[in-house]
Coordinates of C-alpha atoms in Angstrom, one line a residue:
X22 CA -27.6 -98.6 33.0
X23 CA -29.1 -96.5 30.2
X24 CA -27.7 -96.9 26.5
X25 CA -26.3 -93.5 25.0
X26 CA -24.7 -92.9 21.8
X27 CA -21.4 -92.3 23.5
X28 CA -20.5 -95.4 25.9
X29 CA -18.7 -93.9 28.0
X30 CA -20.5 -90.6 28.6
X31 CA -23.7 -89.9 30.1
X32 CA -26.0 -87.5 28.2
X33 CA -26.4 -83.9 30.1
X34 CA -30.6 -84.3 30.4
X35 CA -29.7 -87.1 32.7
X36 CA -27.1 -85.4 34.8
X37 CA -29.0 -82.0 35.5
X38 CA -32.6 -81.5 36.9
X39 CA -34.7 -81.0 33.9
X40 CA -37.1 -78.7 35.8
X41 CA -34.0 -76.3 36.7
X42 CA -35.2 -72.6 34.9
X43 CA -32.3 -72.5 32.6
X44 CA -33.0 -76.3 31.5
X45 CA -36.8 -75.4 31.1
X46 CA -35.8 -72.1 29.5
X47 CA -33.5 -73.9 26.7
X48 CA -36.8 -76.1 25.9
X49 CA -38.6 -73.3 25.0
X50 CA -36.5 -70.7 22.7
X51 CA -36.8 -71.0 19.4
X52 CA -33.6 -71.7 18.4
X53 CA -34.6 -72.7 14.8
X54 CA -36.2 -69.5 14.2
X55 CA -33.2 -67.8 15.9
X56 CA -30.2 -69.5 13.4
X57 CA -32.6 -68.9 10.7
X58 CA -33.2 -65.3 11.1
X59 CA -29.2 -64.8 11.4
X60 CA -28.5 -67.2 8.4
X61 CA -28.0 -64.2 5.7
X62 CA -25.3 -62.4 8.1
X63 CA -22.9 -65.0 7.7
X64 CA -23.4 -66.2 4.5
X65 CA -19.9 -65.9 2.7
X66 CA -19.6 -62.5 0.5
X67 CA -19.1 -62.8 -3.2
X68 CA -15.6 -61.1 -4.4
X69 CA -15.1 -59.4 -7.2
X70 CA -11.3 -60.7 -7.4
X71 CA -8.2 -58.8 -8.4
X72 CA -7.2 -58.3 -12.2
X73 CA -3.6 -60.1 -12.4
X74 CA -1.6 -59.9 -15.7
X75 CA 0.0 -63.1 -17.0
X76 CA 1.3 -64.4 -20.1
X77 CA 0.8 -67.4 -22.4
X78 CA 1.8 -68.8 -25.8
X79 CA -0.4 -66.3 -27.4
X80 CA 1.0 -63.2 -25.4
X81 CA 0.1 -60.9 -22.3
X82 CA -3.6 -61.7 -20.7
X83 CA -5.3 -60.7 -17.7
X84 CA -6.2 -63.3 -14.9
X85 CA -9.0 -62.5 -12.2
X86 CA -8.0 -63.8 -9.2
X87 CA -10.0 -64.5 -6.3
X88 CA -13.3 -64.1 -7.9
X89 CA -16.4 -66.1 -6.5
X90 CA -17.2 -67.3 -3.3
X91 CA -14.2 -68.8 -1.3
X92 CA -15.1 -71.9 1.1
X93 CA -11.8 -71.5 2.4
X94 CA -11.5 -71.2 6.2
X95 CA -12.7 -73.1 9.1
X96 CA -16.0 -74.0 10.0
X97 CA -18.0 -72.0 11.9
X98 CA -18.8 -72.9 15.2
X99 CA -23.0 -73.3 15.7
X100 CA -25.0 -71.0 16.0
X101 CA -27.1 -71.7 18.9
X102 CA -23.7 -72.1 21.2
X103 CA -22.5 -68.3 20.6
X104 CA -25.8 -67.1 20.7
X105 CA -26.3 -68.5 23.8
X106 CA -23.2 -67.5 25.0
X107 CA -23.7 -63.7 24.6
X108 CA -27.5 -64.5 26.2
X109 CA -25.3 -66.0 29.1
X110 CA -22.6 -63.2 29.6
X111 CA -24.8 -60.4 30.1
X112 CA -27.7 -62.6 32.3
X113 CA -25.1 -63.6 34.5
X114 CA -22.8 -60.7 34.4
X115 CA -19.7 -62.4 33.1
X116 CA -16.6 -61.2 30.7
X117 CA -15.8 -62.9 27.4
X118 CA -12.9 -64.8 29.5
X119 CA -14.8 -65.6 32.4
X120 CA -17.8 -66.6 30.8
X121 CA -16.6 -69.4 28.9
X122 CA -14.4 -70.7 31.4
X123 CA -17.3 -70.9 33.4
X124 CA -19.2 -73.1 30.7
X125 CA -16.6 -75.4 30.8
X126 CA -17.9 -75.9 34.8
X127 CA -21.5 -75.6 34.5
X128 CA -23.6 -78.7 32.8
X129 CA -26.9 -76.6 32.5
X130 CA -24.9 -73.8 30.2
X131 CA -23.7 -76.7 28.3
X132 CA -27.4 -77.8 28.0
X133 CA -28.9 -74.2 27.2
X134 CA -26.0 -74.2 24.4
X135 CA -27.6 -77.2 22.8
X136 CA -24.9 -80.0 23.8
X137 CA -25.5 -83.3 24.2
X138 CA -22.3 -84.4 26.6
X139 CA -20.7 -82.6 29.3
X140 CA -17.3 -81.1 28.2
X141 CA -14.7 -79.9 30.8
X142 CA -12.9 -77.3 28.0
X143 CA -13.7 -73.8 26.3
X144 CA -16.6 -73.7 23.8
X145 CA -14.4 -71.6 21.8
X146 CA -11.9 -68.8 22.7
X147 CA -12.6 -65.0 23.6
X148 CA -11.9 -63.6 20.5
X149 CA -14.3 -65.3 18.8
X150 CA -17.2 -64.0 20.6
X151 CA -15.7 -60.1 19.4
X152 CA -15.8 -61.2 15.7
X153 CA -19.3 -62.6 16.3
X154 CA -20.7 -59.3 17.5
X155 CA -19.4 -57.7 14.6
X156 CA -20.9 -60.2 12.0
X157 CA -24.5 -59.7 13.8
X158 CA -24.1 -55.7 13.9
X159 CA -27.2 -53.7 15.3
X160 CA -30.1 -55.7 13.3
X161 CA -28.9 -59.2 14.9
X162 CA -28.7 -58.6 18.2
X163 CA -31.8 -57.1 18.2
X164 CA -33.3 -59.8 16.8
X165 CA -31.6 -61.4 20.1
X166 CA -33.7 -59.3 22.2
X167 CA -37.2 -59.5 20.0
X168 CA -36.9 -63.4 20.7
X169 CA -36.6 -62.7 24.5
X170 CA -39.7 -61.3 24.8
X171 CA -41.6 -63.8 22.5
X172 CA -40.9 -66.5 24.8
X173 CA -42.3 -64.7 27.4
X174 CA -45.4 -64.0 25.2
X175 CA -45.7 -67.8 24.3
X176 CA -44.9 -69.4 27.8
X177 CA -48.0 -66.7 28.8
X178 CA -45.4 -64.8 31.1
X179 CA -47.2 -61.9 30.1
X180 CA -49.8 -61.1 28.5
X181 CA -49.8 -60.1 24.7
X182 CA -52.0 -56.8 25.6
X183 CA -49.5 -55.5 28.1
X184 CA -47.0 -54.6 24.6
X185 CA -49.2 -52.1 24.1
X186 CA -48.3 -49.9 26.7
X187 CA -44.7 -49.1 27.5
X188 CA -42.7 -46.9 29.7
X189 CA -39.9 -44.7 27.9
X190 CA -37.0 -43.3 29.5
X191 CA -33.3 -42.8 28.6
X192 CA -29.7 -42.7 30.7
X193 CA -26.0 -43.2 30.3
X194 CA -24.0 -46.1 29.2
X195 CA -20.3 -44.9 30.4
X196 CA -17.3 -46.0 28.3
X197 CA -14.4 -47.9 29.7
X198 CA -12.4 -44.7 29.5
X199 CA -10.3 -42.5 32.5
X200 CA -11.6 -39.5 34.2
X201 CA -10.6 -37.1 31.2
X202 CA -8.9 -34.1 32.4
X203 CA -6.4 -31.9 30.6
X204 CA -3.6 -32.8 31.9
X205 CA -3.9 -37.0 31.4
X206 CA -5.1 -36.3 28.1
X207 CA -1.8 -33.8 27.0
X208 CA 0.1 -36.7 28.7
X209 CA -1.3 -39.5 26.4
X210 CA -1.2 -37.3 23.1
X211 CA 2.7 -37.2 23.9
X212 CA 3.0 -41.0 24.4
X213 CA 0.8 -41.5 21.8
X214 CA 2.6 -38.9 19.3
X215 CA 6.5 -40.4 20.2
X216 CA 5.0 -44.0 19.4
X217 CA 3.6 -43.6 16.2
X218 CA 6.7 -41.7 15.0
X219 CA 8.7 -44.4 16.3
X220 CA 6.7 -47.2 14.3
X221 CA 7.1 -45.0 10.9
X222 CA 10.7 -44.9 11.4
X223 CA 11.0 -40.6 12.8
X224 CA 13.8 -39.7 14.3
X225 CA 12.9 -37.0 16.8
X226 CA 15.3 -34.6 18.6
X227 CA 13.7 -35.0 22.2
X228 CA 10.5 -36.9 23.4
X229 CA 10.2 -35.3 26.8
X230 CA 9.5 -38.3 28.4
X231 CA 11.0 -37.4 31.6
X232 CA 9.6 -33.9 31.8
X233 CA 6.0 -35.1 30.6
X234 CA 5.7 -37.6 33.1
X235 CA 6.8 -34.9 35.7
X236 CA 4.3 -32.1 34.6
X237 CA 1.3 -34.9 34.8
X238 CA 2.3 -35.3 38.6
X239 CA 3.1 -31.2 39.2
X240 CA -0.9 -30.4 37.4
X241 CA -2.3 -33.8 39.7
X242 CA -0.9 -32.2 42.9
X243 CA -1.6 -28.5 42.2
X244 CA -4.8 -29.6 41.4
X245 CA -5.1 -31.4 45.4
X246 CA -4.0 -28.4 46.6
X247 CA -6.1 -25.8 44.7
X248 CA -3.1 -24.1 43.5
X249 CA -4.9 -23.6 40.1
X250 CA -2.6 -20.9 38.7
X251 CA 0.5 -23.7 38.7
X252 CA -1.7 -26.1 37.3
X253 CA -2.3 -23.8 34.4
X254 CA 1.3 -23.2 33.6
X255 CA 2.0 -26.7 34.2
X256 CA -0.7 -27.8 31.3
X257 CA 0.2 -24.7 29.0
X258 CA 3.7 -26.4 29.2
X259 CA 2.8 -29.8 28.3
X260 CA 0.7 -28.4 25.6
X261 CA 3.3 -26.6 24.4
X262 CA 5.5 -30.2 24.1
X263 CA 2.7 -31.7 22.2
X264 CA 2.2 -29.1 20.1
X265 CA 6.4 -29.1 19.3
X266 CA 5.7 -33.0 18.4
X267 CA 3.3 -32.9 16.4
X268 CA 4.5 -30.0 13.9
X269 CA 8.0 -32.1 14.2
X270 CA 6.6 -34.8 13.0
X271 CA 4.3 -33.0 10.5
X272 CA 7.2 -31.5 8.7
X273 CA 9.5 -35.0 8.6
X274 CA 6.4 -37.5 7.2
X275 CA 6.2 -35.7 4.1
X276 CA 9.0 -37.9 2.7
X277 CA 6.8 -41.0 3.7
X278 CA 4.1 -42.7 1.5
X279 CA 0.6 -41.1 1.3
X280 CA -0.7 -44.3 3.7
X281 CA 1.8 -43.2 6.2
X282 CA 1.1 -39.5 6.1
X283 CA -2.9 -40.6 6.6
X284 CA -2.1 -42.8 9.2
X285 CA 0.1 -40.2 11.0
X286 CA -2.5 -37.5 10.6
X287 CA -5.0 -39.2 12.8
X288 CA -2.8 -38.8 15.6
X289 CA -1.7 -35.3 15.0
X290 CA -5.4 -34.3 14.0
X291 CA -6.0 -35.6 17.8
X292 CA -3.3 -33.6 19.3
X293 CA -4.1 -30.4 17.6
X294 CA -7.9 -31.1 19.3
X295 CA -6.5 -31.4 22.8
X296 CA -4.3 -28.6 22.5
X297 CA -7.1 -26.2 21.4
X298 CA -9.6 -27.3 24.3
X299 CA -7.4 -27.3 26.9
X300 CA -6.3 -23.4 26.8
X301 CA -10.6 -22.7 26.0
X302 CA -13.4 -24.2 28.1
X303 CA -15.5 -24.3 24.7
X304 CA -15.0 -26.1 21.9
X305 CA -13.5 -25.2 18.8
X306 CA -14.1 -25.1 14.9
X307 CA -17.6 -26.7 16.1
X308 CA -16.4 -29.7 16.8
X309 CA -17.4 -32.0 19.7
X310 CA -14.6 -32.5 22.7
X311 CA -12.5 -34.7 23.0
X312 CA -12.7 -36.8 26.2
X313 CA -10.7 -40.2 25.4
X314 CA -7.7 -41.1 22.8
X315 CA -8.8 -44.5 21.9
X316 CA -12.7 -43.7 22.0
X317 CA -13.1 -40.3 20.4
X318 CA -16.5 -41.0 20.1
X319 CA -17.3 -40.1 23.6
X320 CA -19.4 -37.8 25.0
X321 CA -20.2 -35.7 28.4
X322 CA -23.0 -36.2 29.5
X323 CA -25.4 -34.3 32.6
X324 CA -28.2 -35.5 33.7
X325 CA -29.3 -33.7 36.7
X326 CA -27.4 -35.9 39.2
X327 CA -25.9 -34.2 42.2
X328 CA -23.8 -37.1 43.0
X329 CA -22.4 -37.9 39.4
X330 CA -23.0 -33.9 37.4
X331 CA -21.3 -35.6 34.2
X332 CA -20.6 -39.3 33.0
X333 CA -18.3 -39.9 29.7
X334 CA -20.2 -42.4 27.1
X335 CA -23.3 -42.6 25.3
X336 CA -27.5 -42.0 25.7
X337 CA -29.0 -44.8 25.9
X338 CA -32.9 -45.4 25.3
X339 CA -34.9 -48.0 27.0
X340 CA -38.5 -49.1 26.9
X341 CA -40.3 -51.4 29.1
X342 CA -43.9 -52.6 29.6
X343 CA -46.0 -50.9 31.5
X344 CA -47.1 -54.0 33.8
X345 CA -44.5 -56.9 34.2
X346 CA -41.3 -54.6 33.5
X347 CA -39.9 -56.5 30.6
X348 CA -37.4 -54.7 28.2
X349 CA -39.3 -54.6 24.9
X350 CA -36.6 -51.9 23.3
X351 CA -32.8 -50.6 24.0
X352 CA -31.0 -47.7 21.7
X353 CA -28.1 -45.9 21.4
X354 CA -28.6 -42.6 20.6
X355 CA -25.1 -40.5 20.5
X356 CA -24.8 -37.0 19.5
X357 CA -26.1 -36.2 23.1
X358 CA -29.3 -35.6 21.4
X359 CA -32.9 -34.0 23.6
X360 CA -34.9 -37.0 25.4
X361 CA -37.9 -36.1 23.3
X362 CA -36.3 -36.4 20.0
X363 CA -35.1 -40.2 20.6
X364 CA -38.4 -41.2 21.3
X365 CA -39.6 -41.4 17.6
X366 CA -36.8 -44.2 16.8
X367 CA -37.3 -45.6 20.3
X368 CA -41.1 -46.4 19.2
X369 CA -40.2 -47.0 15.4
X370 CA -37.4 -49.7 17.0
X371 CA -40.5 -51.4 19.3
X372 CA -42.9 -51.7 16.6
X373 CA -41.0 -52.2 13.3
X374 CA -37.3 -53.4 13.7
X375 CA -38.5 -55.9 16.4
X376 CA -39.6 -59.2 14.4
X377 CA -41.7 -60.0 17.3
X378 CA -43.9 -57.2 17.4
X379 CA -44.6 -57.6 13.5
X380 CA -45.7 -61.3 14.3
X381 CA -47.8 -60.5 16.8
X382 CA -49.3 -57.8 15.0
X383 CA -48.6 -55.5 18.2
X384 CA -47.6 -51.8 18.0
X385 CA -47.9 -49.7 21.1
X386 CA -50.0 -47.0 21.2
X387 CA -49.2 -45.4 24.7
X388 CA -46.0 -44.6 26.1
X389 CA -45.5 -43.2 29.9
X390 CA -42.5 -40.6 29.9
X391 CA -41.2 -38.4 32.1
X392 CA -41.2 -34.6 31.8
X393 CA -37.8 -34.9 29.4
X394 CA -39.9 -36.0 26.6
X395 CA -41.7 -32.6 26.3
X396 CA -43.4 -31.4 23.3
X397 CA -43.0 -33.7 21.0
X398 CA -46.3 -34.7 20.4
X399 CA -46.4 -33.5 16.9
X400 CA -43.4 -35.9 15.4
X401 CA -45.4 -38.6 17.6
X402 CA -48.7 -38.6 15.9
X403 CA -48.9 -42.3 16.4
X404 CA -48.5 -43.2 19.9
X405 CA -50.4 -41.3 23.0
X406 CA -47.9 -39.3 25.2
X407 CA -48.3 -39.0 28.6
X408 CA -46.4 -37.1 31.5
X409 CA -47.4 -35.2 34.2
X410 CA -47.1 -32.2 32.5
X411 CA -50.8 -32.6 31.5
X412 CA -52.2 -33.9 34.6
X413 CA -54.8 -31.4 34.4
X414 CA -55.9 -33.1 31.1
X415 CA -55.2 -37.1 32.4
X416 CA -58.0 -39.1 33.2
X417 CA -58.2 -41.4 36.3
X418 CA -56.7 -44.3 34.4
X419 CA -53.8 -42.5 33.0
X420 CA -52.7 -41.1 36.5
X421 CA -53.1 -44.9 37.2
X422 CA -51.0 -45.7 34.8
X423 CA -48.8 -42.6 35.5
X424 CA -47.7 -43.8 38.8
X425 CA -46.0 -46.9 37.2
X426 CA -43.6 -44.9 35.4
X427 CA -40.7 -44.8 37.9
X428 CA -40.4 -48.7 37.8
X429 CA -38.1 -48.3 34.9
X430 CA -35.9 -46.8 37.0
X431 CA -34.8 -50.1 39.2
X432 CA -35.0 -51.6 35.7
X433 CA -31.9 -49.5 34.3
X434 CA -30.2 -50.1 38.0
X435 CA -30.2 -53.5 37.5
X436 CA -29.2 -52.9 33.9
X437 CA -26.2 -51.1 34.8
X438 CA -25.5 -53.4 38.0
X439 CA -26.3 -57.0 37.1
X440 CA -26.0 -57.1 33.2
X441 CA -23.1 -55.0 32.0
X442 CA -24.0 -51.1 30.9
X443 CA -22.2 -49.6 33.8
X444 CA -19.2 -49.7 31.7
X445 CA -19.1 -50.3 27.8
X446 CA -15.9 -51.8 27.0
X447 CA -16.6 -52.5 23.1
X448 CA -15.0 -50.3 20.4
X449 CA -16.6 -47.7 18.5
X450 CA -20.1 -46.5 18.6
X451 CA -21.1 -49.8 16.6
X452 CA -19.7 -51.4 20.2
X453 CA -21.8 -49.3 22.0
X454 CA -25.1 -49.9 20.3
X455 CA -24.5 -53.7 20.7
X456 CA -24.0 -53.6 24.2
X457 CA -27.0 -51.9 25.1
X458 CA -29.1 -54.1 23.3
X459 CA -27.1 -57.5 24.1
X460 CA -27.3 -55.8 28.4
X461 CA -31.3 -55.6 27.7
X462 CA -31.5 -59.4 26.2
X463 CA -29.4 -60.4 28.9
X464 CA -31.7 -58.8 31.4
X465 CA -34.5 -60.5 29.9
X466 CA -33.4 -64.0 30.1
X467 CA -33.0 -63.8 33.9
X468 CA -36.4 -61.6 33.8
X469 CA -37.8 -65.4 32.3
X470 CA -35.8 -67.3 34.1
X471 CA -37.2 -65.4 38.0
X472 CA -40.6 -66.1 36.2
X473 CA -39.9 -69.4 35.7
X474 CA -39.6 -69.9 39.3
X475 CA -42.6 -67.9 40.4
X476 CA -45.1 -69.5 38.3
X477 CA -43.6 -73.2 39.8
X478 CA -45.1 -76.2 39.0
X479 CA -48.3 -75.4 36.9
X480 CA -45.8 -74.3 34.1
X481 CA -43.6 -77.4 34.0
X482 CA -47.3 -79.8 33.7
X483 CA -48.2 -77.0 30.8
X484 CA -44.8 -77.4 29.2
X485 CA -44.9 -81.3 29.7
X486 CA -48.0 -81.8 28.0
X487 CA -47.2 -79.1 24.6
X488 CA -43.8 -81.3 24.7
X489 CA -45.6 -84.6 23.6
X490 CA -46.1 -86.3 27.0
X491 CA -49.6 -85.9 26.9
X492 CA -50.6 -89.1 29.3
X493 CA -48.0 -88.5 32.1
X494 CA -48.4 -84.7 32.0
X495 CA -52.2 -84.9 32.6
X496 CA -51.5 -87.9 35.6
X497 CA -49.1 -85.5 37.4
X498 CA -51.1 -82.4 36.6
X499 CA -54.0 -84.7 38.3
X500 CA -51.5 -85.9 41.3
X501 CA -50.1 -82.5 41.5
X502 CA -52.9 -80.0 40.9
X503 CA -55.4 -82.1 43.3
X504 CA -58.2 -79.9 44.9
X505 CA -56.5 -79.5 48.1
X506 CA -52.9 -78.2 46.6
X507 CA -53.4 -74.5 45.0
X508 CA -51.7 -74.1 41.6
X509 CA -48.9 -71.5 42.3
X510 CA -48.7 -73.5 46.0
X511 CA -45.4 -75.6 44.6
X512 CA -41.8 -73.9 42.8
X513 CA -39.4 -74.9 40.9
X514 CA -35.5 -74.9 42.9
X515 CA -32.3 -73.8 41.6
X516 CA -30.6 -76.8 40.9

């Protein structure tokens, strides 16, 4: 019977199979380096406090409250267990509820969390993973994603010269958003309108809830039926209600505070966009469309696809190695901006924002594009550009290299099918930009956890004897590794 420090529990290293990827995997990340780096983000802010006046014997005084650094609150939970929690949800494709109710069922999550003792309960509850996004912002989970592809350096998954050359190419994270058509949209700017005059307290003479709801399903079914001149009328009419709410309610909040009038003009700022776009196909006063109530940050989209012409969301860079197809960058770029013009931050993000790449002293100096990235050699004096645009000018080793560039393509397949950026359901464009960089970590971790498997045994002797178990490494290496059993001959099995 081993001894433990809890009686009546057995430790998780003796319940699981040590050599399971995930178990070998949570050896080898530097999770020291990892809570270190994110230290300063959630380091408690220094208040300037509120000026309070007061009085005492000697007459009226002022009294700063709140000043200083308040170690009020509850502790945060560690470190290690939300990071690994976000590097879980998008490796294994799981929402912020289903994820940790998973956890509580899986022993080698607990152990890549950094737990000692199984635990059948939540590691913490769903919310909290939202606020911890937030306190990481862009620069953290980057970091995230720059210790993804150090491991793979150190564990010699790849090789460190292979960061030199990457592949470049961008597509289109959707948001969590409804086909936008005029007619839904007119529809939800009336709900939308009636509610928030409702909250402040409005009286309205008529909501037209009845009518609205009836007009949606007249546009919907003259649309089926390509009756398009009673669709029109039908979405000039509800345009025509909204329009009546919101000048209503423009006229009536003037009597409200100034906080109230701000709040309210939001919503009617919104309304007056939707009514102007839906009676012109172009927009108006130079300002973007408007495709989504709750996310007017979105944007359409097209990129070339005859089965999908235009997706709803955000452009989204990614660069991979040119050999060994491991994610070395991921960027949101919004303002639909051209391919070519991403490409500058795409490289800058690569070289300089990644901590990795400035340890290792590593920068790449060739990128493989496709013909989007056009003429843009000039603001990319740094890095060598190729595309088969100049295939008259490539030598033999650059149409070589050439030929590997559509294996980013699977890459952003599985990107949008296994890890998450088929649908963005975070808020804002700060929620967007996290979620294409935490989908890209979380594509990496099961990119080291498949090349965990592959490279089989010889990697757990080599990890045995860096561990410390120098003596019984190098007699199982010897048992193992004999001359008539190859070295890639034996893998490692999903426990």
């Amino acid at each position: 019977m081993s001894i433990t420090a809890d009686f009546f529990r057995n430790r998780l290293d003796q319940m699981i199979d040590l050599r399971h990827p995930l178990a070998v995997l949570a050896n080898r990340m530097p999770w020291q380096e990892i809570e270190a780096s994110l230290a300063h983000l959630f380091a408690r802010q220094v208040r300037a406090g509120k000026k309070i006046e007061d009085s005492d014997l000697f007459g009226a005084t002022e009294v700063i409250a709140g000043a200083g650094v308040s170690k009020a609150g509850r502790p945060r939970l560690p470190t290690r267990l939300m990071v690994a929690l976000l590097y879980l949800k998008h490796a294994f494709n799981e929402s912020d509820e289903d994820l940790i109710q998973r956890w509580g069922e899986t022993p080698t999550w607990q152990y890549f969390s950094g737990n000692e003792y199984f635990e059948h309960r939540w590691p913490c509850d769903p919310t909290q993973l939202v606020k911890f996004r937030k306190l990481l912002g862009e620069e953290g989970v980057e970091e995230l994603l720059a210790r993804t592809v150090e491991v793979a350096v150190t564990l010699k998954l790849i090789a460190k010269k292979e960061l030199s050359q990457i592949i470049v190419d961008s597509t289109v994270q959707e948001k969590a958003i409804a086909h936008p058509t005029d007619s839904k949209l007119l529809e939800t700017a009336r709900v939308k309108l009636v509610e928030a005059a409702k909250a402040e307290g409005i009286e309205l003479k008529q909501t037209y809830a009845k009518e609205g709801q009836l007009l949606g399903y007249k546009a919907g079914r003259y649309a089926h039926a390509r009756q398009f001149k009673r669709m029109r009328k039908a979405i000039k009419r509800q345009a025509t209600i909204v329009g009546r709410l919101h000048r209503e309610i423009a006229r009536k909040m003037t009597t409200l505070s100034q906080a109230v009038q701000d709040a309210l003009g939001v919503s009617i700022n919104k309304a007056k966009r939707l009514i102007a776009q839906s009676r012109s196909k172009k927009a108006q006063d130079k300002q973007p469309k408007l495709y989504s109530w709750h996310a007017p940050e979105v944007e359409c989209i097209s990129k070339g696809k005859s089965r999908n012409p235009y997706e709803f969301g955000v452009k989204v860079g990614i660069a991979t190695t040119l050999q060994g197809t491991l994610i070395v960058g991921a960027r949101a770029f919004p303002g639909n901006p051209y391919d070519g013009h991403t490409l500058n931050e795409q490289v800058e993000q690569v070289e300089q924002a990644s901590i990795l790449m400035q340890a290792l002293d590593t920068k790449p100096n060739k990128a493989i594009v496709d013909l989007g990235y056009r003429g843009v050699d000039k603001a990319n004096t740094d890095i060598d550009i190729k595309h088969r645009g100049k295939f008259k000018s490539l030598t033999d080793e650059d149409k070589k290299d050439l030929k590997r560039r559509q294996a980013i393509e699977p890459i952003i397949g599985h990107l949008k099918a296994d890890h998450r950026m088929n649908r963005c359901h975070l808020k804002g464009s700060l929620g967007d930009s996290l979620h294409a960089v935490l989908c890209a970590a979380g594509y990496n971790i099961r990119w080291l956890l498949r090349m965990i498997v592959k490279k089989g045994i010889s990697l757990f002797l080599r990890l045995l004897l860096s561990t410390g178990l120098g003596e019984l490494g190098h007699r199982l290496r010897q048992f193992f590794m004999g001359p008539s059993v190859k070295s890639g001959s034996m893998s490692l099995t999903l426990a």
